[in-house]
């Protein structure tokens, strides 16, 4: 068989196929292989240009996949189509998102007609929804005493303050030219010497149009772990970690306090309401032992918040100040939105072919059931430690006589800490994920 890396691959990496000569085979027939759409286009391109580039990229991947499948005469072809996901994230107009779905439908048709499979399993690992705005979990954690952030250095504070004043005076107040520069310089000079109440009123005025401007100037995005009880794991995930003594390098919570602190935080998070509907923001707030088991469970997040049924995106960092409007303190709608859609909990799956029965599925199933079902279809025993099950109720009647066979799972192994990428390659991945909105 063969494998070709796609989404998530650093654009500078050339070791991205197995066997290694597959890359030369691709480029001799299809030209230079580029695993992802350019980062800068995703970051700053016009929606129509982004859509055109993504459509062309996906259609080319399908063409390459069909060519390789025929060349290697494989029985199973698996391909990841990212167009609909990227369209929901980056395109503001729903008609453009619909166009992305139509293109994906055509690409799937090309795959089926060219590969001629007996069975087709179409899976999305999550759904998609549109966003109203952002909920700043980091600000909530800070103002509730859970997370303390380090101060910016004076030079960083000065640069951030200057940028916010420029934005506020030019775009909100209509000042320009020499007069704007002079006023900006005057404010920077005078404000630090004004009474504290006057400074608070000044920042309150700016924050009517630039949310959290004062804290953006004053604070970095890095927690002070010597004074932090709980910290977020990544930008959007809603994964929260307790700063436990003995587990974290500078822990402040004793292991005995861990459960009580997590339970208290869960109660408080569960009480947060959306500003427009008064519905709970989080569908669920999970404690670690409710989700995770196994030898690596001690490294799992202590709290997992589920806001995927909400139309408010969870943010755990504000790397830059943006114009917007605050709702109920922690909810913000920005003027220059960078993410128009996000993930929702339930994806779809469609099975077709002689191995499956017709009709609509009743009830819900787990993503982990898909590989189990695929293994069963091809007579491969299911590892006994696999979390999913074979969806036997969805198989054609003639398949029901085939018992689900199992085999021992892989022996537990210690995780290897390290990176297969150079610093430059890792930076490339981060830039691409940042352009798509996964990181910031």
Short mmCIF file of C-alpha atoms in Angstrom, two decimals, residues 29-344:
data_model
loop_
_atom_site.label_atom_id
_atom_site.label_comp_id
_atom_site.label_asym_id
_atom_site.label_seq_id
_atom_site.Cartn_x
_atom_site.Cartn_y
_atom_site.Cartn_z
CA UNK A 29 2.60 12.68 -13.16
CA UNK A 30 0.89 15.55 -11.39
CA UNK A 31 3.60 18.17 -10.82
CA UNK A 32 4.86 19.51 -7.45
CA UNK A 33 2.97 18.08 -4.49
CA UNK A 34 1.85 20.72 -1.97
CA UNK A 35 0.16 19.16 1.09
CA UNK A 36 -1.79 22.24 2.22
CA UNK A 37 -3.21 25.51 0.94
CA UNK A 38 -0.72 28.35 1.65
CA UNK A 39 -0.96 29.74 5.16
CA UNK A 40 -0.96 33.41 4.20
CA UNK A 41 -3.89 32.88 1.85
CA UNK A 42 -5.95 31.37 4.66
CA UNK A 43 -4.97 34.20 6.97
CA UNK A 44 -5.61 37.20 4.77
CA UNK A 45 -7.09 36.10 1.44
CA UNK A 46 -10.53 37.11 0.21
CA UNK A 47 -13.21 34.47 0.83
CA UNK A 48 -13.74 33.79 -2.88
CA UNK A 49 -9.99 33.31 -3.40
CA UNK A 50 -9.70 30.99 -0.39
CA UNK A 51 -12.61 28.89 -1.67
CA UNK A 52 -11.15 28.64 -5.17
CA UNK A 53 -7.76 27.56 -3.82
CA UNK A 54 -9.28 25.00 -1.44
CA UNK A 55 -11.49 23.56 -4.19
CA UNK A 56 -8.56 23.21 -6.57
CA UNK A 57 -6.40 21.66 -3.85
CA UNK A 58 -8.96 19.04 -2.85
CA UNK A 59 -9.76 18.08 -6.44
CA UNK A 60 -6.05 17.54 -7.05
CA UNK A 61 -5.70 15.36 -3.95
CA UNK A 62 -8.59 13.22 -5.21
CA UNK A 63 -6.92 12.87 -8.60
CA UNK A 64 -3.65 11.80 -6.96
CA UNK A 65 -5.42 9.36 -4.63
CA UNK A 66 -7.20 7.66 -7.53
CA UNK A 67 -3.94 7.39 -9.46
CA UNK A 68 -2.11 5.83 -6.53
CA UNK A 69 -4.97 3.45 -5.72
CA UNK A 70 -4.88 2.10 -9.26
CA UNK A 71 -1.08 1.95 -9.31
CA UNK A 72 -0.88 -0.04 -6.05
CA UNK A 73 -4.12 -2.00 -6.61
CA UNK A 74 -5.23 -1.48 -3.00
CA UNK A 75 -8.44 -2.96 -1.60
CA UNK A 76 -9.15 -0.06 0.78
CA UNK A 77 -8.67 3.62 -0.02
CA UNK A 78 -8.92 6.17 2.81
CA UNK A 79 -8.76 9.92 2.12
CA UNK A 80 -9.31 13.00 4.29
CA UNK A 81 -11.27 15.80 2.57
CA UNK A 82 -10.87 19.10 4.45
CA UNK A 83 -12.72 21.52 2.17
CA UNK A 84 -16.02 21.62 4.09
CA UNK A 85 -14.24 22.08 7.42
CA UNK A 86 -12.09 24.95 6.19
CA UNK A 87 -15.05 26.57 4.44
CA UNK A 88 -17.06 26.68 7.64
CA UNK A 89 -14.15 28.21 9.55
CA UNK A 90 -13.03 30.82 7.03
CA UNK A 91 -15.96 31.81 4.78
CA UNK A 92 -18.49 34.39 5.99
CA UNK A 93 -21.14 33.81 3.30
CA UNK A 94 -23.21 30.64 3.59
CA UNK A 95 -23.56 30.44 -0.19
CA UNK A 96 -19.79 29.94 -0.38
CA UNK A 97 -20.01 27.21 2.27
CA UNK A 98 -22.75 25.53 0.23
CA UNK A 99 -20.50 25.72 -2.82
CA UNK A 100 -17.80 23.90 -0.84
CA UNK A 101 -20.26 21.09 -0.07
CA UNK A 102 -21.26 20.82 -3.72
CA UNK A 103 -17.60 20.57 -4.73
CA UNK A 104 -16.99 17.90 -2.09
CA UNK A 105 -19.99 15.95 -3.36
CA UNK A 106 -18.49 16.06 -6.86
CA UNK A 107 -15.08 14.98 -5.54
CA UNK A 108 -16.64 12.03 -3.72
CA UNK A 109 -18.39 11.10 -6.95
CA UNK A 110 -15.03 11.11 -8.73
CA UNK A 111 -13.56 8.84 -6.05
CA UNK A 112 -16.43 6.35 -6.24
CA UNK A 113 -16.60 6.28 -10.04
CA UNK A 114 -12.83 5.93 -10.44
CA UNK A 115 -12.08 3.49 -7.60
CA UNK A 116 -15.29 1.45 -7.97
CA UNK A 117 -15.42 0.22 -4.35
CA UNK A 118 -17.78 -2.49 -3.14
CA UNK A 119 -18.56 -0.46 -0.02
CA UNK A 120 -18.31 3.23 0.84
CA UNK A 121 -17.98 4.60 4.38
CA UNK A 122 -18.37 8.40 4.50
CA UNK A 123 -17.52 9.82 7.93
CA UNK A 124 -17.21 13.26 9.48
CA UNK A 125 -15.51 13.32 12.86
CA UNK A 126 -17.56 16.35 13.98
CA UNK A 127 -20.29 18.64 12.76
CA UNK A 128 -20.15 22.34 11.94
CA UNK A 129 -21.99 25.39 13.27
CA UNK A 130 -21.83 29.13 12.81
CA UNK A 131 -20.54 31.45 15.52
CA UNK A 132 -22.04 34.47 17.25
CA UNK A 133 -18.80 35.43 18.98
CA UNK A 134 -16.29 34.41 21.63
CA UNK A 135 -16.43 33.60 25.32
CA UNK A 136 -13.15 34.52 27.01
CA UNK A 137 -12.55 31.72 29.47
CA UNK A 138 -9.12 33.12 30.31
CA UNK A 139 -10.63 36.39 31.54
CA UNK A 140 -13.23 34.48 33.54
CA UNK A 141 -10.52 32.35 35.18
CA UNK A 142 -8.42 35.43 35.92
CA UNK A 143 -11.24 37.47 37.44
CA UNK A 144 -12.41 34.50 39.53
CA UNK A 145 -8.94 34.12 41.04
CA UNK A 146 -7.95 30.86 39.36
CA UNK A 147 -5.28 32.03 36.90
CA UNK A 148 -2.73 34.83 37.38
CA UNK A 149 -0.85 36.16 34.36
CA UNK A 150 2.63 37.61 34.17
CA UNK A 151 3.02 41.32 33.47
CA UNK A 152 4.31 42.54 30.14
CA UNK A 153 7.76 44.07 30.10
CA UNK A 154 7.69 47.91 29.92
CA UNK A 155 8.61 47.93 26.22
CA UNK A 156 5.81 45.49 25.42
CA UNK A 157 3.33 47.54 27.42
CA UNK A 158 4.34 50.71 25.59
CA UNK A 159 3.99 49.07 22.17
CA UNK A 160 0.60 47.54 23.03
CA UNK A 161 -0.68 50.83 24.47
CA UNK A 162 0.39 52.74 21.38
CA UNK A 163 -1.36 50.24 19.10
CA UNK A 164 -4.60 50.39 21.04
CA UNK A 165 -4.58 54.20 21.15
CA UNK A 166 -3.97 54.34 17.40
CA UNK A 167 -6.86 51.98 16.73
CA UNK A 168 -9.18 53.81 19.11
CA UNK A 169 -8.38 57.33 17.91
CA UNK A 170 -8.35 56.56 14.19
CA UNK A 171 -11.18 54.06 13.80
CA UNK A 172 -13.46 54.96 16.70
CA UNK A 173 -12.90 58.71 17.05
CA UNK A 174 -12.03 59.65 13.49
CA UNK A 175 -8.74 61.39 14.22
CA UNK A 176 -5.94 61.30 11.65
CA UNK A 177 -2.64 62.83 10.60
CA UNK A 178 -0.45 64.94 12.85
CA UNK A 179 -3.24 65.79 15.27
CA UNK A 180 -3.91 62.10 15.95
CA UNK A 181 -0.22 61.38 16.52
CA UNK A 182 0.11 64.38 18.85
CA UNK A 183 -2.97 63.36 20.86
CA UNK A 184 -1.72 59.80 21.09
CA UNK A 185 1.64 61.00 22.38
CA UNK A 186 -0.07 63.31 24.91
CA UNK A 187 -2.25 60.48 26.28
CA UNK A 188 0.75 58.17 26.63
CA UNK A 189 2.57 60.86 28.59
CA UNK A 190 -0.26 62.09 30.81
CA UNK A 191 -2.29 58.96 31.62
CA UNK A 192 0.25 57.31 33.99
CA UNK A 193 0.22 60.46 36.16
CA UNK A 194 -3.57 60.81 36.38
CA UNK A 195 -5.54 59.71 39.48
CA UNK A 196 -6.49 56.04 39.55
CA UNK A 197 -10.21 56.80 39.19
CA UNK A 198 -9.53 58.88 36.09
CA UNK A 199 -7.43 56.09 34.61
CA UNK A 200 -10.23 53.59 35.24
CA UNK A 201 -12.75 55.86 33.51
CA UNK A 202 -10.38 56.28 30.56
CA UNK A 203 -9.97 52.51 30.11
CA UNK A 204 -13.71 51.96 30.53
CA UNK A 205 -14.30 54.36 27.63
CA UNK A 206 -11.79 52.57 25.38
CA UNK A 207 -13.17 49.14 26.31
CA UNK A 208 -16.59 50.10 24.98
CA UNK A 209 -15.11 49.47 21.54
CA UNK A 210 -11.90 47.47 22.26
CA UNK A 211 -12.72 44.74 24.82
CA UNK A 212 -10.14 43.99 27.54
CA UNK A 213 -7.83 46.72 26.22
CA UNK A 214 -6.31 47.54 29.61
CA UNK A 215 -5.44 43.94 30.47
CA UNK A 216 -4.08 43.44 26.96
CA UNK A 217 -1.62 46.28 27.58
CA UNK A 218 -0.70 45.21 31.09
CA UNK A 219 -0.64 41.41 30.99
CA UNK A 220 1.09 38.78 28.90
CA UNK A 221 -0.61 35.58 27.75
CA UNK A 222 1.64 33.46 30.00
CA UNK A 223 0.35 32.36 33.41
CA UNK A 224 2.43 32.92 36.51
CA UNK A 225 2.47 29.29 37.56
CA UNK A 226 3.75 30.11 41.04
CA UNK A 227 0.40 31.84 41.74
CA UNK A 228 -1.95 29.98 39.40
CA UNK A 229 -4.41 27.34 40.56
CA UNK A 230 -5.91 26.36 37.20
CA UNK A 231 -4.64 26.99 33.69
CA UNK A 232 -6.01 26.30 30.18
CA UNK A 233 -4.36 23.68 28.01
CA UNK A 234 -4.73 25.31 24.59
CA UNK A 235 -6.43 28.13 22.76
CA UNK A 236 -9.85 26.68 21.93
CA UNK A 237 -10.07 23.28 23.52
CA UNK A 238 -11.75 23.96 26.85
CA UNK A 239 -9.22 21.69 28.55
CA UNK A 240 -8.32 22.89 32.04
CA UNK A 241 -5.48 21.65 34.24
CA UNK A 242 -5.05 21.99 37.97
CA UNK A 243 -1.60 23.13 39.03
CA UNK A 244 -0.97 20.10 41.23
CA UNK A 245 2.11 19.73 43.44
CA UNK A 246 4.24 16.83 42.24
CA UNK A 247 2.70 16.73 38.78
CA UNK A 248 3.40 20.25 37.55
CA UNK A 249 6.87 21.85 37.85
CA UNK A 250 5.65 24.63 40.15
CA UNK A 251 2.46 23.14 41.55
CA UNK A 252 0.44 25.06 44.14
CA UNK A 253 -2.46 22.65 44.88
CA UNK A 254 -1.84 19.60 47.01
CA UNK A 255 -3.07 16.28 45.58
CA UNK A 256 -5.55 16.10 48.46
CA UNK A 257 -7.21 19.36 47.30
CA UNK A 258 -7.44 18.32 43.66
CA UNK A 259 -10.88 16.71 43.68
CA UNK A 260 -12.55 19.40 45.80
CA UNK A 261 -11.09 22.21 43.66
CA UNK A 262 -12.19 20.52 40.43
CA UNK A 263 -15.71 19.98 41.78
CA UNK A 264 -16.00 23.63 42.86
CA UNK A 265 -14.85 24.83 39.45
CA UNK A 266 -17.33 22.54 37.73
CA UNK A 267 -20.22 24.03 39.72
CA UNK A 268 -19.18 27.57 38.88
CA UNK A 269 -18.64 26.87 35.18
CA UNK A 270 -22.02 25.13 34.95
CA UNK A 271 -23.71 28.33 36.12
CA UNK A 272 -22.41 30.48 33.22
CA UNK A 273 -25.26 31.56 30.93
CA UNK A 274 -25.28 32.81 27.36
CA UNK A 275 -26.17 36.53 27.19
CA UNK A 276 -28.81 36.28 24.48
CA UNK A 277 -30.65 33.09 25.44
CA UNK A 278 -29.87 32.68 29.17
CA UNK A 279 -29.15 29.01 28.39
CA UNK A 280 -26.12 27.32 29.99
CA UNK A 281 -23.01 27.97 27.94
CA UNK A 282 -21.60 24.52 28.63
CA UNK A 283 -23.63 21.44 27.78
CA UNK A 284 -21.36 19.43 30.07
CA UNK A 285 -18.46 20.06 32.41
CA UNK A 286 -16.56 16.80 32.87
CA UNK A 287 -14.10 15.76 35.54
CA UNK A 288 -11.11 13.77 34.39
CA UNK A 289 -12.13 10.40 35.79
CA UNK A 290 -15.49 10.63 34.01
CA UNK A 291 -13.78 10.52 30.61
CA UNK A 292 -10.35 8.94 30.89
CA UNK A 293 -8.97 5.62 32.04
CA UNK A 294 -5.71 3.79 31.46
CA UNK A 295 -2.01 4.20 32.13
CA UNK A 296 -1.83 7.78 30.80
CA UNK A 297 -4.93 9.06 32.62
CA UNK A 298 -2.83 11.00 35.13
CA UNK A 299 -1.74 13.29 32.28
CA UNK A 300 -5.31 14.03 31.16
CA UNK A 301 -6.92 17.44 31.76
CA UNK A 302 -8.67 17.76 35.12
CA UNK A 303 -11.69 19.57 33.64
CA UNK A 304 -13.14 19.33 30.13
CA UNK A 305 -15.80 21.90 29.22
CA UNK A 306 -18.17 21.09 26.37
CA UNK A 307 -19.52 24.18 24.62
CA UNK A 308 -19.95 22.60 21.20
CA UNK A 309 -23.73 22.91 21.31
CA UNK A 310 -23.33 26.65 21.82
CA UNK A 311 -22.71 29.26 19.14
CA UNK A 312 -20.07 30.96 21.30
CA UNK A 313 -16.48 29.96 20.73
CA UNK A 314 -14.34 29.29 23.81
CA UNK A 315 -11.16 31.35 23.88
CA UNK A 316 -8.42 30.88 26.44
CA UNK A 317 -6.10 33.59 25.19
CA UNK A 318 -6.40 37.04 23.64
CA UNK A 319 -3.16 37.58 21.73
CA UNK A 320 -4.17 40.95 20.28
CA UNK A 321 -6.69 43.67 20.91
CA UNK A 322 -9.58 43.81 18.43
CA UNK A 323 -12.56 46.08 17.97
CA UNK A 324 -15.77 44.54 19.24
CA UNK A 325 -18.66 44.65 21.68
CA UNK A 326 -18.84 43.02 25.11
CA UNK A 327 -21.95 41.13 26.21
CA UNK A 328 -22.26 40.09 29.88
CA UNK A 329 -18.58 40.83 30.54
CA UNK A 330 -16.98 37.70 29.04
CA UNK A 331 -18.85 37.34 25.73
CA UNK A 332 -17.54 39.38 22.80
CA UNK A 333 -18.61 39.92 19.21
CA UNK A 334 -15.73 41.29 17.14
CA UNK A 335 -15.96 43.68 14.19
CA UNK A 336 -13.22 41.86 12.29
CA UNK A 337 -14.22 38.27 12.93
CA UNK A 338 -11.59 35.72 11.91
CA UNK A 339 -13.63 32.58 12.57
CA UNK A 340 -17.13 32.35 11.19
CA UNK A 341 -17.79 28.77 12.16
CA UNK A 342 -16.63 26.13 14.57
CA UNK A 343 -17.22 22.48 15.40
CA UNK A 344 -20.42 20.94 16.72
#
